[in-house]
Short mmCIF file of C-alpha atoms in Angstrom, two decimals:
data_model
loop_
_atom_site.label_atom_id
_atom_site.label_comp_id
_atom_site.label_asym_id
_atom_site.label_seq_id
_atom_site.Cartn_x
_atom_site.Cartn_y
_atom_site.Cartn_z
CA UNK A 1 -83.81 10.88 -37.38
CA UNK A 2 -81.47 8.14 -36.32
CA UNK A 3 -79.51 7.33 -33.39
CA UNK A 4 -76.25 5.09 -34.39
CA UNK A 5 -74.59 4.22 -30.82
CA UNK A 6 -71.10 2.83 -30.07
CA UNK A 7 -70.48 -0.70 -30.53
CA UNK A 8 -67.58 -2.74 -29.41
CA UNK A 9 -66.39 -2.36 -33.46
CA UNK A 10 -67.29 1.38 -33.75
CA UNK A 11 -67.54 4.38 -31.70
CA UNK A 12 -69.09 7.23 -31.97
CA UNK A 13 -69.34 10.18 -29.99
CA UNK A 14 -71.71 13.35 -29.65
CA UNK A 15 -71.60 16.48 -27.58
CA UNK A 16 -74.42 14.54 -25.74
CA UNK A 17 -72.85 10.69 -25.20
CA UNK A 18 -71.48 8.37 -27.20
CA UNK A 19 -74.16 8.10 -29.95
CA UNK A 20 -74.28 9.85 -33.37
CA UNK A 21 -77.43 11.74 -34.20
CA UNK A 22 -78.18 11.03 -38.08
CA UNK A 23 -81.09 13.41 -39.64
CA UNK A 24 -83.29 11.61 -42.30
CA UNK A 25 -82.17 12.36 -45.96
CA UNK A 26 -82.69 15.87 -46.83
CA UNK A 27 -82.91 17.17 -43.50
CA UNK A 28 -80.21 19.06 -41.22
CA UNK A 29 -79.62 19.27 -37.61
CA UNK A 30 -80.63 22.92 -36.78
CA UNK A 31 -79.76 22.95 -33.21
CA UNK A 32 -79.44 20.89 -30.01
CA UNK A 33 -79.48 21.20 -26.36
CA UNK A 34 -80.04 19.58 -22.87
CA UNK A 35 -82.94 20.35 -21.19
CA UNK A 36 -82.46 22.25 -18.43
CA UNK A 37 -85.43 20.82 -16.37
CA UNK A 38 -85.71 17.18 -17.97
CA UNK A 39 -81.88 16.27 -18.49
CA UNK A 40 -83.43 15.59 -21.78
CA UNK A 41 -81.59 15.76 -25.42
CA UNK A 42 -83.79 17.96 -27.51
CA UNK A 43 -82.51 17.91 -31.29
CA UNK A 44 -84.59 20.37 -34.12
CA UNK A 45 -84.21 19.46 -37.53
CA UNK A 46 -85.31 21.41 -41.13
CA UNK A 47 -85.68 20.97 -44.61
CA UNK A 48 -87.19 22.73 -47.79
CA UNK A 49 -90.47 22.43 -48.19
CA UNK A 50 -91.74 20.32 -51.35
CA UNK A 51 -93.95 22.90 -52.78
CA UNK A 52 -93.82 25.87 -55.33
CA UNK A 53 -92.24 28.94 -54.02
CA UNK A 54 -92.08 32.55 -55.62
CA UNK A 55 -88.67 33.60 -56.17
CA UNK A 56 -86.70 33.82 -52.96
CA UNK A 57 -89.67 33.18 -50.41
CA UNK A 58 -89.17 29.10 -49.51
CA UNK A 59 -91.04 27.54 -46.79
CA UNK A 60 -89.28 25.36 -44.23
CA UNK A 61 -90.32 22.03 -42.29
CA UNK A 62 -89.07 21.80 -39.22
CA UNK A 63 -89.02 18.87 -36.71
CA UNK A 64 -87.98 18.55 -33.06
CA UNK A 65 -87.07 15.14 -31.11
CA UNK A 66 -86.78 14.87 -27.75
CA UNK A 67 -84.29 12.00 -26.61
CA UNK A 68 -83.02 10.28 -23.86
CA UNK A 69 -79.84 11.11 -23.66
CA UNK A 70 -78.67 7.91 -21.45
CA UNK A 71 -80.35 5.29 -23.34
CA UNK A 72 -79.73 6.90 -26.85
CA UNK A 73 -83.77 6.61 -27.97
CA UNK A 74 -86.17 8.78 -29.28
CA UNK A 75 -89.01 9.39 -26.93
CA UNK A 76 -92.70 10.09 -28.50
CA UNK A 77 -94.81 12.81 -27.10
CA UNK A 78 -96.98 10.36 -25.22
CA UNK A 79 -93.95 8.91 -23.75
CA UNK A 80 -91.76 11.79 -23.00
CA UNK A 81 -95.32 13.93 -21.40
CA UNK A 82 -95.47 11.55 -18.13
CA UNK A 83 -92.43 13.55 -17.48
CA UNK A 84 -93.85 17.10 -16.76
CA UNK A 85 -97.11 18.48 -14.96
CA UNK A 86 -99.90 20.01 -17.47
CA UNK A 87 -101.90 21.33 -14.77
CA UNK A 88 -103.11 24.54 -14.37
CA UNK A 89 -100.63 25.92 -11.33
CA UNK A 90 -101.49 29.16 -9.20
CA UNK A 91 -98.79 31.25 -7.09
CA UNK A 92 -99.53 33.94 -4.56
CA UNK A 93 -96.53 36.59 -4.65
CA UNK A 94 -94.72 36.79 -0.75
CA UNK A 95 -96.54 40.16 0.05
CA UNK A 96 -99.63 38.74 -1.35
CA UNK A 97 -100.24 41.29 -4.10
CA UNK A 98 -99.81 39.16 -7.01
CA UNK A 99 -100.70 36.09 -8.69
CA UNK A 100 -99.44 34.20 -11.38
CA UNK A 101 -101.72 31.55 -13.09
CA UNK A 102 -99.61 29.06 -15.29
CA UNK A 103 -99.62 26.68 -17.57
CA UNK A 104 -97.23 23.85 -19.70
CA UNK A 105 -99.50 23.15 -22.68
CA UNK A 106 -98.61 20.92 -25.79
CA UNK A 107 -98.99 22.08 -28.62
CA UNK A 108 -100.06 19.43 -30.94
CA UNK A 109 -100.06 21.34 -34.25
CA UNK A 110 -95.98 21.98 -34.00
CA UNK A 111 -95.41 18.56 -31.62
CA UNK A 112 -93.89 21.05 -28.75
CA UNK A 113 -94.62 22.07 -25.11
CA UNK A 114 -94.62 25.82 -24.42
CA UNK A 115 -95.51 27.80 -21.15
CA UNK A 116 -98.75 30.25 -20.81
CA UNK A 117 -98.41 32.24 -18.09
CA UNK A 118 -100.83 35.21 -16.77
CA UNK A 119 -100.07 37.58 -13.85
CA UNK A 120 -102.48 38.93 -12.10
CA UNK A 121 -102.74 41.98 -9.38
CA UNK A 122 -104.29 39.73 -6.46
CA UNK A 123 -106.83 42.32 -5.16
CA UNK A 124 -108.29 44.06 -8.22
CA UNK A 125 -108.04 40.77 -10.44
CA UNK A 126 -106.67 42.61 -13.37
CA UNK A 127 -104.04 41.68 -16.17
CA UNK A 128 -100.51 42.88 -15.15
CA UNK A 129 -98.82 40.83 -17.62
CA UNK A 130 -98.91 37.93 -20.09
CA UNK A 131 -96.45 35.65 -21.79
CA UNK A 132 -96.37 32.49 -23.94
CA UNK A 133 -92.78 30.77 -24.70
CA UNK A 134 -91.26 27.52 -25.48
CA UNK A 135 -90.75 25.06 -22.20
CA UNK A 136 -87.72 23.55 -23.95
CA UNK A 137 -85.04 25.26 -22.71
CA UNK A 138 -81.31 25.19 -21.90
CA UNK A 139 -81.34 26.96 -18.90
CA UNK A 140 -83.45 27.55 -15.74
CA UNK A 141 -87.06 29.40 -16.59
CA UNK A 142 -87.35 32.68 -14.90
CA UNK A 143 -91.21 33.15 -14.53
CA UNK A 144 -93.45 36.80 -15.06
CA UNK A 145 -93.45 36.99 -11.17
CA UNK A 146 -89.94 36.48 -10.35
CA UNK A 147 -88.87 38.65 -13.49
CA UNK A 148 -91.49 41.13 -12.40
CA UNK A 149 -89.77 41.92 -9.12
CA UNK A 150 -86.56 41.19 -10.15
CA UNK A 151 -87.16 44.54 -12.61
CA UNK A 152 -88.75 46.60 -9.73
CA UNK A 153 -84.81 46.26 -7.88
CA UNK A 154 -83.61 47.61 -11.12
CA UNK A 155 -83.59 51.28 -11.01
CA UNK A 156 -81.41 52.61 -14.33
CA UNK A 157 -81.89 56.31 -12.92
CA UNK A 158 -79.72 55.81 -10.29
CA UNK A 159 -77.23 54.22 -12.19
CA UNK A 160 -74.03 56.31 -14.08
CA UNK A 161 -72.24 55.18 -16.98
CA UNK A 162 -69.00 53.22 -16.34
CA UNK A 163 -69.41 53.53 -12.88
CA UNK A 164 -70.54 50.00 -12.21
CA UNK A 165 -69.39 46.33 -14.21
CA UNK A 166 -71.83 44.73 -16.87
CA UNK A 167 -71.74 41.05 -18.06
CA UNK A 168 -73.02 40.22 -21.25
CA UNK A 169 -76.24 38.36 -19.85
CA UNK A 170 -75.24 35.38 -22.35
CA UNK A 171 -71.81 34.83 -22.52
CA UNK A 172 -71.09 36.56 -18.93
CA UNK A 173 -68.16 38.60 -20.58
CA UNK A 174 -67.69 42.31 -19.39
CA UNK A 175 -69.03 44.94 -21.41
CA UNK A 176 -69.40 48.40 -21.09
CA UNK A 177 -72.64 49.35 -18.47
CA UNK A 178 -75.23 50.89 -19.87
CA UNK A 179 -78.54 51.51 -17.23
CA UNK A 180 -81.10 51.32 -20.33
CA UNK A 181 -80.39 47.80 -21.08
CA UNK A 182 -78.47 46.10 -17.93
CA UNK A 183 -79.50 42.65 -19.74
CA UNK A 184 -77.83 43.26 -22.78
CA UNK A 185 -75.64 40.74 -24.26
CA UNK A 186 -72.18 41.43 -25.89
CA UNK A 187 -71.03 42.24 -29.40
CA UNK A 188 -69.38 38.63 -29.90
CA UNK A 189 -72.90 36.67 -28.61
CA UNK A 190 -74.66 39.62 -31.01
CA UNK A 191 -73.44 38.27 -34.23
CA UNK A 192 -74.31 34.46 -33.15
CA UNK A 193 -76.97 32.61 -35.18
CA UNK A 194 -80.14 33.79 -33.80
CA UNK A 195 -83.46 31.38 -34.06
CA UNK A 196 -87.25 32.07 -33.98
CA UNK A 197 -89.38 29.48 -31.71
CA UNK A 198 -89.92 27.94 -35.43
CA UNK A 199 -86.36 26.97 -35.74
CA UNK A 200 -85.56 29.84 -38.46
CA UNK A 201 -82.79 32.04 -38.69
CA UNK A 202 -83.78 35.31 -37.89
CA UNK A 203 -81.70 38.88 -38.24
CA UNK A 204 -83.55 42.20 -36.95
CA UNK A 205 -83.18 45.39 -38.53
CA UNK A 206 -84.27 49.16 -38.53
CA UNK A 207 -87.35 49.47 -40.44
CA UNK A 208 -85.99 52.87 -41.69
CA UNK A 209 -84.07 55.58 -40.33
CA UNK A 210 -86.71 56.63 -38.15
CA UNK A 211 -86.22 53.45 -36.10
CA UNK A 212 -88.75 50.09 -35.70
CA UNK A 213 -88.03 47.06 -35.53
CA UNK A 214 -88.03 44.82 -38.76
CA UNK A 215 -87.75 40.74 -38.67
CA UNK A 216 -86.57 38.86 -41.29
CA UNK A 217 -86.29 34.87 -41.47
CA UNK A 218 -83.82 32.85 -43.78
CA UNK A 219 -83.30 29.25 -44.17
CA UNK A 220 -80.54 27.73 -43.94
CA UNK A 221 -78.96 28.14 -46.80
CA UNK A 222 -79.55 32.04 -46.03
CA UNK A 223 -82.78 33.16 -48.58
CA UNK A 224 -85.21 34.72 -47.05
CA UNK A 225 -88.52 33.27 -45.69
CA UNK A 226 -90.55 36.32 -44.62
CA UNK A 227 -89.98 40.01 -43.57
CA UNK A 228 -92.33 41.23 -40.75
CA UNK A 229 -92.23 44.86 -39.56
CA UNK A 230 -95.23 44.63 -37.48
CA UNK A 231 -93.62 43.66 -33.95
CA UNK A 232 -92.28 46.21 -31.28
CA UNK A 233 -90.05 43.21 -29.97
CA UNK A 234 -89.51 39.37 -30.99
CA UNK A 235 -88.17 36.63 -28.95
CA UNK A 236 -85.37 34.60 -30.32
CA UNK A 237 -82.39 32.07 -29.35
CA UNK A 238 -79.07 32.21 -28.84
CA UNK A 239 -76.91 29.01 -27.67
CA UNK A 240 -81.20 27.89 -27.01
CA UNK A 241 -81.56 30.32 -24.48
CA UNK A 242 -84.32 33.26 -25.09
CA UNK A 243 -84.06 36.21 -25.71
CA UNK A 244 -85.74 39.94 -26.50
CA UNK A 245 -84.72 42.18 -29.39
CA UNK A 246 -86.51 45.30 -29.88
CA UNK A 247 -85.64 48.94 -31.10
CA UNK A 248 -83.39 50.66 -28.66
CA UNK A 249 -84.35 54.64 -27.48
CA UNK A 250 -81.60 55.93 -30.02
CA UNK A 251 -82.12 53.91 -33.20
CA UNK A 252 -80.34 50.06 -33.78
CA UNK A 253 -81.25 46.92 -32.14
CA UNK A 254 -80.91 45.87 -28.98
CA UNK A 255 -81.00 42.30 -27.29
CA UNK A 256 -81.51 41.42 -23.77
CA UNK A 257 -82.07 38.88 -21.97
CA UNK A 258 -85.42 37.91 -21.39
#
């Protein structure tokens, strides 16, 4: 990857400052987005694997860069990890009921931060609920304790049909309200390019017409990488934000929010 900048002679401009970002021959720029915490520029780039493949099934590289948006330079992890705690952190919900153990951990396998986090019902110690997802995000991280009393004010029962507004949790457009799945995002922000934490295109599908929830990843050029029908949901991004899509009650897919 390359950064040209603007010169006196020459400028160039980016939805991120005046700078062009140049992928290295062969690759392409697969997305890119500011971090939402850093202010960073964090750029994802693929290309075809050098290796034999069987029919369709290709394998992908992928490559992520996180820049500095203001000076126009690529930052290396050791550079670019001063930036964020990798401590162990440990929150005690307001009525003291729950607590949620977390962690930013680097992965140095894939070159990319994610966030473990654990949450825990304070007086019998047990699991309540686990999650591991990318820390690289566009917009503000919503952890398992927040999200898990933000659910507990959601109560779909009470709720009727067309009786109250819903926004497309994406786009923010209005869309028809539907209790079950008050996260949902609209038909428009449906048919966007949806990517896996790997940087692959991903489409979901009914395993049959008995329902489930099948996964299949392309490359770019749209073949297809792999076909899983072993999850009952799978995260994915839209416009790098996450979300969920799983099997909804009455067959097709549905995608919320996370």
């Amino acid at each position: 990857m390359k950064i040209l900048r603007s010169t006196f002679f020459k400028k160039r401009k980016s939805n991120h400052g005046d700078f062009e970002l140049i992928p290295d021959k062969g690759w392409e720029i697969l997305q890119s987005f500011i971090d939402y915490e850093s202010k960073l520029l964090v750029v994802t780039t693929t290309k075809e694997k050098d290796v034999p493949h069987q029919g369709s099934v290709k394998q992908l590289d992928v490559r992520q860069f996180i820049i500095d948006p203001v000076k126009a330079k690529i930052l290396i992890p050791y550079v670019y990890r001063t930036l964020f705690n990798y401590k162990v952190s440990e929150t005690i919900s307001d009525d003291g009921k729950l607590c949620l153990i977390s962690q930013r951990i680097h992965d140095e396998q894939r070159d990319n931060d994610f966030i473990s986090e654990k949450l825990y019902d304070a007086e019998a110690g047990t699991l309540v609920s686990s999650s591991e997802s990318v820390a690289f995000n566009q917009n503000k991280r919503i952890n398992l304790l927040d999200r898990h009393y933000a659910c507990q004010k959601l109560n779909p029962t009470d709720l009727k049909a067309g009786e109250i507004k819903q926004y497309c949790s994406n786009c923010k457009a209005m869309i028809a309200n539907n209790p079950r799945y008050p996260k949902a995002i609209c038909s428009t922000c449906l048919s966007k390019d949806k990517y896996n934490e790997d940087g692959l295109f991903v489409e979901f599908y009914n395993i049959d017409l008995s329902g489930g929830l099948k996964v299949i990843c392309k490359n770019t050029a749209g073949e297809i990488i792999s076909e899983d029908n072993t999850h009952c949901e799978y995260i994915c991004y839209i416009d790098g934000k996450a979300f969920v899509a799983r099997e909804a009650r009455f067959g097709g897919i549905v995608i919320q929010k996370r």
